[in-house]
XYZ file of C-alpha atoms in Angstrom:
569
model
C 17.874 159.667 88.319
C 20.848 157.705 86.532
C 23.802 156.551 89.110
C 27.544 156.218 88.339
C 28.318 152.682 87.187
C 31.490 152.893 89.726
C 29.722 154.354 92.645
C 27.057 151.092 91.828
C 30.366 148.753 91.971
C 31.560 150.427 94.944
C 28.095 149.659 96.583
C 27.898 145.894 95.845
C 31.653 145.394 96.762
C 30.868 147.381 99.970
C 28.240 144.665 100.709
C 30.429 141.893 99.584
C 33.106 143.218 102.239
C 31.429 144.677 105.479
C 28.153 142.580 105.949
C 29.408 138.985 105.797
C 32.741 140.654 108.210
C 30.546 142.064 110.082
C 28.349 139.164 110.857
C 30.960 137.595 111.888
C 32.195 139.928 114.088
C 28.475 140.567 115.883
C 28.634 136.656 116.268
C 32.168 136.663 118.298
C 31.321 139.471 120.346
C 28.300 139.172 120.867
C 26.730 135.442 120.955
C 23.020 135.095 119.900
C 20.950 133.779 122.742
C 19.609 130.757 121.637
C 19.211 127.144 122.561
C 18.170 125.168 119.826
C 14.405 126.366 119.595
C 14.321 126.661 115.953
C 10.507 126.608 115.475
C 10.166 129.895 117.502
C 13.201 131.642 115.888
C 11.551 130.387 112.622
C 7.924 132.194 113.787
C 9.821 134.912 114.356
C 11.464 135.207 111.204
C 8.202 134.354 109.393
C 6.593 137.184 110.716
C 9.087 139.383 110.204
C 9.018 138.929 106.034
C 5.044 138.901 106.444
C 5.119 142.094 108.196
C 7.725 143.717 105.661
C 5.777 142.118 102.678
C 2.708 144.220 103.868
C 2.882 147.940 104.533
C 0.212 150.122 105.567
C -0.801 152.924 103.131
C -1.187 156.251 103.810
C -2.158 159.018 101.728
C -0.695 157.483 98.865
C 2.561 156.368 101.277
C 4.098 152.666 101.571
C 5.047 152.610 105.364
C 7.057 149.355 106.276
C 6.466 148.702 109.992
C 9.127 146.101 110.852
C 10.862 148.050 113.766
C 8.507 146.626 116.224
C 9.112 142.900 115.023
C 13.076 144.144 114.791
C 12.545 145.235 118.561
C 11.316 142.342 119.509
C 13.791 139.960 117.757
C 17.024 141.749 118.934
C 15.868 141.790 122.867
C 15.055 137.571 122.848
C 17.829 136.249 120.299
C 20.338 139.115 120.080
C 21.715 141.329 117.626
C 23.061 138.765 115.231
C 19.894 137.110 114.495
C 18.334 140.814 114.041
C 20.334 141.742 111.251
C 19.993 138.366 109.373
C 16.370 138.692 109.747
C 16.713 142.154 108.839
C 18.795 141.341 105.881
C 15.470 139.391 104.609
C 13.356 142.420 105.404
C 14.767 144.313 103.200
C 14.770 141.903 99.829
C 11.097 141.603 100.779
C 10.452 145.767 101.132
C 12.598 146.325 98.136
C 10.919 143.452 95.867
C 7.032 145.032 97.498
C 8.190 148.242 96.061
C 8.093 146.932 92.491
C 11.991 147.144 92.469
C 12.885 144.701 89.237
C 14.829 146.606 86.858
C 18.433 146.032 86.178
C 19.290 149.287 86.676
C 17.832 149.401 90.279
C 19.652 146.154 91.480
C 21.985 148.338 93.083
C 19.365 149.631 95.394
C 19.467 145.565 96.846
C 23.204 146.232 98.448
C 22.786 149.873 99.410
C 19.521 149.380 101.379
C 21.111 145.637 103.147
C 24.631 148.113 104.181
C 22.278 150.967 105.296
C 20.080 148.196 107.970
C 23.202 146.580 108.571
C 24.851 149.828 109.825
C 21.660 150.795 111.599
C 21.131 147.444 113.601
C 25.257 147.353 114.041
C 25.659 150.340 115.480
C 22.536 150.592 117.544
C 23.115 147.045 118.882
C 26.450 148.274 119.934
C 25.326 151.421 121.649
C 22.666 149.161 123.208
C 25.727 146.661 124.766
C 28.183 149.426 125.478
C 25.451 150.594 127.917
C 25.339 147.507 129.804
C 22.407 145.985 127.561
C 21.465 142.196 127.932
C 20.390 139.666 125.446
C 16.807 138.320 126.590
C 16.709 140.706 129.546
C 13.999 140.925 132.116
C 11.622 143.959 131.676
C 9.224 143.372 134.496
C 9.907 145.456 137.295
C 13.437 146.233 135.644
C 13.231 149.935 134.788
C 16.943 150.141 133.585
C 16.168 146.950 131.308
C 13.485 149.390 129.995
C 15.300 152.359 129.533
C 17.907 150.535 127.545
C 15.233 149.169 125.480
C 14.055 152.748 124.397
C 17.889 153.794 124.050
C 18.342 151.184 121.940
C 15.323 152.179 119.733
C 15.976 155.399 119.369
C 19.891 154.986 118.549
C 18.238 152.600 115.430
C 16.288 155.456 114.745
C 18.590 158.244 115.060
C 21.171 156.014 113.246
C 18.638 155.406 110.485
C 17.860 158.811 109.737
C 21.335 160.176 109.466
C 22.252 157.077 107.025
C 19.169 157.717 105.020
C 19.830 161.176 104.908
C 23.525 161.028 103.859
C 22.573 158.344 101.369
C 19.588 160.711 99.730
C 22.476 164.042 99.821
C 25.405 161.998 98.167
C 23.808 159.375 95.655
C 20.529 160.721 94.977
C 21.144 164.317 95.582
C 17.860 165.007 97.403
C 16.750 166.077 100.945
C 15.049 163.360 103.610
C 14.162 166.147 105.893
C 10.320 166.420 104.965
C 7.227 163.721 104.731
C 9.325 160.721 105.072
C 11.393 161.955 107.761
C 7.978 163.058 109.960
C 6.502 159.487 109.200
C 9.421 157.507 110.167
C 9.537 159.335 113.246
C 5.993 158.970 113.910
C 6.143 154.965 113.000
C 9.091 154.853 115.508
C 7.000 155.890 118.250
C 3.776 154.335 117.710
C 5.685 150.481 117.194
C 8.230 150.825 119.677
C 5.261 149.967 122.586
C 4.335 147.165 120.189
C 7.616 145.389 120.100
C 8.146 145.762 123.780
C 4.606 144.125 124.195
C 5.520 141.504 121.890
C 8.732 140.847 124.094
C 6.888 140.591 127.659
C 4.101 138.572 125.891
C 6.416 136.258 124.582
C 8.679 135.208 127.530
C 4.767 134.841 129.417
C 2.755 132.388 126.609
C 6.092 131.790 123.900
C 5.224 131.620 120.560
C 1.151 132.367 120.870
C 2.295 135.941 121.413
C 3.616 136.200 117.775
C -0.661 135.541 116.988
C -1.853 137.598 119.610
C 0.288 140.798 118.820
C 0.938 140.146 114.626
C -2.677 138.994 113.705
C -4.037 142.375 114.619
C -1.383 144.134 113.402
C -1.754 142.350 110.085
C -5.395 142.883 110.137
C -4.806 146.622 110.609
C -2.614 146.669 107.440
C -4.868 144.377 105.240
C -8.168 146.743 106.451
C -5.770 149.782 105.379
C -4.644 148.430 102.027
C -7.988 147.672 101.190
C -9.356 151.111 102.262
C -6.192 152.296 99.928
C -7.037 149.958 97.007
C -10.646 151.430 97.067
C -9.982 155.063 97.763
C -7.374 154.513 94.574
C -9.993 152.916 92.216
C -12.295 155.721 93.487
C -9.630 158.398 92.454
C -9.073 156.539 88.960
C -13.019 156.529 88.578
C -13.148 160.196 89.399
C -10.484 161.193 87.212
C -11.421 158.657 84.251
C -14.986 160.668 84.328
C -13.024 164.332 84.017
C -10.623 162.968 81.540
C -14.156 161.679 79.442
C -15.651 165.171 79.686
C -12.192 166.827 78.303
C -11.974 164.683 75.592
C -15.810 164.960 74.920
C -15.229 169.067 74.497
C -12.363 168.437 72.106
C -13.769 168.780 68.289
C -10.373 167.959 66.669
C -9.218 163.741 66.216
C -6.014 165.017 66.995
C -6.487 167.124 70.007
C -8.548 164.236 71.418
C -5.938 161.356 71.025
C -3.573 164.048 72.269
C -4.927 164.647 75.157
C -6.130 160.900 75.736
C -2.030 159.690 75.686
C -1.025 162.853 77.629
C -3.797 161.887 80.594
C -2.578 158.190 80.387
C 0.818 159.115 80.827
C -0.239 161.018 83.911
C -2.103 158.350 85.478
C -0.025 155.518 85.018
C 3.810 154.614 84.182
C 3.730 155.265 80.612
C 6.964 154.529 78.386
C 5.456 153.510 75.408
C 1.651 153.907 74.028
C 0.211 152.748 70.879
C -3.093 153.170 69.288
C -3.945 150.913 66.740
C -7.282 151.848 64.485
C -9.218 148.930 62.758
C -8.846 149.316 58.873
C -9.423 146.176 56.664
C -7.656 143.093 57.739
C -4.190 145.185 58.602
C -4.562 147.422 61.628
C -3.653 151.069 60.825
C -1.714 152.681 63.300
C -2.912 155.934 64.914
C -0.551 157.302 67.541
C 2.813 156.106 68.720
C 4.425 157.636 71.409
C 7.501 156.479 72.975
C 9.577 157.965 75.734
C 7.171 160.891 75.867
C 7.846 161.213 72.304
C 5.396 161.219 69.481
C 7.020 159.117 66.594
C 5.996 158.950 62.769
C 3.043 156.532 62.528
C 5.187 153.310 61.255
C 5.297 149.579 62.040
C 5.780 146.291 60.539
C 3.280 144.877 58.521
C 0.648 142.468 60.403
C -2.660 141.225 60.615
C -5.473 141.504 62.718
C -4.785 138.101 64.363
C -1.489 138.868 64.948
C 0.522 140.403 67.882
C -0.706 141.231 71.061
C -3.328 143.866 69.321
C -4.776 140.240 67.430
C -5.109 138.670 71.059
C -7.315 141.635 71.950
C -9.029 141.732 68.441
C -9.521 137.803 68.510
C -10.718 137.983 72.467
C -12.173 140.765 72.862
C -10.845 141.310 75.986
C -8.444 143.417 77.794
C -4.887 141.514 78.909
C -2.178 142.546 81.354
C 1.216 141.134 81.510
C 3.426 141.931 83.948
C 6.784 140.881 82.224
C 8.277 140.403 79.004
C 8.596 136.497 78.926
C 4.692 136.484 79.320
C 4.029 138.507 75.940
C 7.148 137.974 73.916
C 5.412 134.798 72.493
C 2.748 137.459 70.528
C 5.053 140.119 69.851
C 5.500 140.995 65.863
C 8.657 143.436 66.383
C 6.506 146.491 66.920
C 7.180 146.875 70.744
C 10.884 147.990 71.821
C 12.712 145.203 73.413
C 13.291 147.486 76.821
C 9.607 147.078 77.734
C 8.340 145.068 80.664
C 4.908 145.427 81.654
C 2.101 145.993 79.102
C -1.941 146.649 79.308
C -3.749 145.746 75.899
C -7.197 147.132 76.078
C -10.020 147.067 73.751
C -11.454 150.154 71.886
C -15.278 149.506 71.320
C -17.884 151.405 69.849
C -21.622 149.963 69.581
C -20.417 146.610 70.880
C -17.797 146.382 67.974
C -13.715 146.589 68.486
C -12.542 149.552 66.569
C -9.301 149.661 67.899
C -6.691 148.830 70.735
C -4.794 150.533 72.899
C -1.579 149.414 74.012
C 0.584 150.763 77.023
C 4.412 149.724 77.941
C 6.564 149.882 80.719
C 10.003 149.135 81.191
C 9.233 148.231 84.682
C 8.090 144.861 85.475
C 4.709 145.216 87.556
C 3.862 148.147 86.678
C -0.136 147.628 86.275
C -2.464 146.338 88.590
C -5.574 144.532 87.101
C -8.120 147.130 88.615
C -6.716 149.770 85.895
C -7.835 147.455 83.115
C -11.295 148.341 84.384
C -10.484 152.334 84.598
C -8.539 151.827 80.836
C -11.901 149.997 79.339
C -13.869 153.347 80.482
C -11.444 155.490 79.368
C -11.501 153.994 75.928
C -15.154 154.060 75.481
C -14.908 157.789 76.024
C -12.344 158.179 73.602
C -14.326 156.152 70.950
C -17.226 158.591 71.795
C -15.021 161.592 71.506
C -13.101 160.390 68.229
C -16.736 159.675 66.358
C -17.937 162.929 67.656
C -14.476 164.647 66.570
C -14.969 162.777 63.080
C -18.720 164.101 62.495
C -17.828 167.619 63.407
C -14.774 167.636 61.209
C -16.768 166.161 58.309
C -19.734 168.671 59.194
C -17.160 171.415 59.435
C -15.537 170.420 56.041
C -18.936 170.426 54.195
C -20.038 173.539 55.724
C -16.991 175.478 54.419
C -16.119 173.609 51.048
C -17.328 173.365 47.698
C -18.508 170.071 47.439
C -17.465 169.822 43.733
C -13.843 171.062 43.497
C -13.439 170.498 47.494
C -12.126 174.065 47.784
C -13.003 176.438 50.025
C -16.805 178.663 49.640
C -17.148 181.969 49.288
C -18.324 181.718 53.470
C -15.196 180.513 54.616
C -13.074 182.769 52.372
C -14.942 185.942 53.749
C -14.033 184.761 57.345
C -10.825 184.398 56.206
C -10.409 187.662 54.321
C -11.795 189.359 57.420
C -9.024 188.023 59.865
C -6.351 188.804 57.175
C -7.340 192.265 56.640
C -7.737 192.632 60.632
C -4.108 191.673 60.441
C -3.511 194.179 58.126
C -4.447 196.899 60.021
C -3.182 195.644 63.414
C 0.474 195.707 61.293
C 0.584 192.135 61.021
C 0.431 191.986 57.717
C 2.689 193.894 55.264
C 0.522 193.816 52.346
C -2.500 191.659 51.513
C -3.589 190.554 47.458
C -6.254 189.156 46.318
C -6.745 187.741 42.623
C -10.329 186.735 40.957
C -10.111 184.454 38.023
C -12.870 183.812 35.516
C -13.366 181.498 32.806
C -14.350 182.992 29.537
C -16.856 181.841 27.627
C -18.126 179.529 30.133
C -21.770 179.049 29.354
C -20.625 178.029 25.642
C -18.441 175.006 27.107
C -21.586 173.877 28.954
C -23.869 174.488 26.134
C -21.525 172.763 23.917
C -20.360 169.399 25.963
C -22.754 169.514 28.566
C -22.842 170.516 32.117
C -20.812 167.312 33.350
C -18.355 168.207 30.921
C -17.941 171.778 32.645
C -17.729 169.974 36.152
C -14.770 168.252 34.685
C -13.323 171.789 33.917
C -14.009 173.106 37.249
C -12.498 170.379 39.336
C -9.170 169.973 37.146
C -9.243 174.399 37.125
C -9.229 173.739 40.832
C -6.454 171.496 40.990
C -4.331 173.353 38.843
C -4.685 176.802 40.721
C -3.826 175.230 44.287
C -0.789 173.514 42.627
C 0.534 177.177 41.506
C -0.400 178.751 44.613
C 1.145 176.403 47.577
C 1.396 177.289 50.525
C 1.144 180.800 49.596
C -2.198 181.801 50.108
C -5.851 180.166 50.607
C -7.682 179.338 47.147
C -11.678 179.443 46.982
C -14.744 178.855 44.531
C -16.016 182.407 44.545
C -18.864 181.391 42.651
C -19.800 179.921 39.479
C -17.066 180.009 37.164
C -15.183 182.192 39.263
C -12.342 181.450 41.844
C -10.117 183.814 43.970
C -7.012 183.708 45.549
C -5.972 185.424 48.668
C -2.423 186.129 49.357
C -0.665 187.481 52.472
C 2.088 189.859 52.572
C 2.609 189.613 48.359
C 3.460 192.616 46.697
C 1.296 194.197 43.562
C 3.992 192.621 41.634
C 4.498 189.237 42.927
C 0.430 189.062 42.736
C 0.462 190.052 39.115
C 3.048 187.593 38.354
C 1.231 184.693 39.729
C -1.925 185.661 38.142
C 0.119 185.991 34.758
C 1.333 182.386 35.736
C -1.576 180.785 36.367
C -3.438 182.460 32.699
C -0.463 180.831 30.877
C -0.856 177.095 32.094
C -4.322 177.357 31.935
C -4.374 178.624 28.450
C -1.421 176.836 27.134
C -2.956 173.156 27.904
C -5.516 172.069 26.977
C -8.570 170.357 29.306
C -9.557 166.873 28.953
C -13.046 166.135 28.802
C -14.231 162.562 29.004
C -18.176 163.239 30.092
C -19.454 165.141 26.855
C -22.477 164.802 25.705
C -21.472 162.539 22.447
C -19.440 160.348 25.204
C -16.143 160.752 23.394
C -12.897 162.076 25.014
C -12.308 165.580 23.864
C -9.378 168.344 24.366
C -10.780 171.626 24.883
C -8.810 174.738 25.466
C -9.659 177.021 27.876
C -8.821 180.454 28.998
C -9.288 183.079 31.597
C -9.520 186.838 32.336
C -8.102 187.985 35.887
C -8.201 190.809 38.009
C -5.353 191.410 40.841
C -5.725 194.077 43.535
C -3.498 194.924 46.702
C -4.446 196.475 49.756
C -3.524 198.837 51.339
C -2.254 200.456 48.235
C -5.860 199.945 46.499
C -8.581 199.114 49.326
C -8.862 200.192 52.536
C -11.203 197.498 53.856
C -12.047 194.131 53.023
C -14.931 194.695 50.520
C -13.260 197.470 48.573
C -10.972 195.081 47.907
C -13.268 192.631 46.379
C -14.571 194.932 44.581
C -11.882 196.738 43.102
C -10.585 193.185 42.061
C -13.646 192.382 40.446
C -13.392 195.840 38.749
C -10.052 194.782 37.458
C -11.422 191.429 36.143
C -14.247 192.769 34.000
C -13.316 196.475 33.109
C -9.277 195.751 32.822
C -9.622 191.973 31.432
C -13.020 190.951 29.844
C -13.572 194.181 28.440
C -9.987 194.193 26.631
C -10.522 190.620 24.913
C -10.469 188.658 27.605
C -7.541 185.743 28.677
C -5.493 188.499 29.773
C -4.333 189.487 33.517
C -5.556 192.964 34.813
C -4.529 195.312 37.912
C -6.738 197.595 39.529
C -6.619 200.964 38.568
C -8.296 204.452 39.536
C -7.415 205.232 36.070
């Protein structure tokens, strides 16, 4: 969510004004309990930073349990040092949370202000009620209760301040899972802080090891468990995505699904898929900020750029910030990008492409994600190859190998679908043109079948140019062609057929593969039949039959080189 720039400036200014003044006031009003024991103070400070840097991760939530160290620090050294330690802890927490982007820097003074207010006011409450620095808790029920009051005042003020900030700055609510987690963590960590304080008074700095080491060990165990759990989740997702890609039989569908799922799994602001094509890679897909853009990029060789690094090394690469990959850049990756994952796409131990994912955030990716992406890229390569084979097979089954037009089988299916739309009033009319070359056998006998094929190919090209996207053109068989024209009236279909006849008859065909191996210009004429449903036919087969009748009775028998429309007369 974007924050008003004026509000950001107010946040920065408030920290500059409030925190230094508050620290001076605290030092003068509630002097710290410190007798020059710098090693112990430094040990507490380091423990605070270590605990802040090692959150416990549960159900994808990072829980920073620094309250117990803060409580022991407050009781032993006083409010002044507790505030200072908390300020440093906030910085560590935000760094651990990957707050690196310039537009997010305001979160540092914002959270520093929040932690200062929580520490300051809960400390004031403690001292106002008669609390002391370095109290004796053993056998002193009153001091223990004051410590409890301090902890829960700290907790309560924290909840109020967080909820106010979320409401007025982020326009969201805090009263949910985060509130519950904060409450439970306060209850759990309070006894640990009391134990650390009491044990420190008895055994000194060793108490930090006795309490800190087990706590940090538990945090490490939780983090390792979280990491393994996260990897298992990614592997499961990778398997699911692999199955979904394998089900897609269209190349564009495979690419779209691949990019979509990657964007759901990872923070992806930019995604590029490059395909190996000679010395220069070809951009297969380009997505920036969730939008698919034209496949355009600056000219580069396979040895250049981040993709070139992957092609040459054959290995995946992870860059955590722009300074790490800037030396390889060729101008194709936006300047806002920071983190980059570049992974080879391999098939049969050969790199056939490169996947590049980028994020505007520093350190947005983890190393283990490279392994997941390598698995997904392998599945993607297989799915793309299967889709290519399917599309090639489909083209071969649907099209005439000579003219590249649709064949009769495909045309019949389209005709049935269009006629069904006509019957359900999704079409107003359905026109059909059947075209036949006049005296085609004579041409084959005179110039050879190869020349006949030249004519068929050229004729198919001319018809397609004239029809455009108004209908479907197919080779019906031999020297016959058909054109299906949805929502064209009989007059419009007739005019188009007449235009075809003239454009074919008025411009001779050039033959370069004749029997005498000489170039010839041969005039060609065609006869055409036209029928339109529902006026001329009540079913698909009748439409073909009536257009065919118009061709042979109305055009061929009448002298050829003409257009005839179906008539019941």
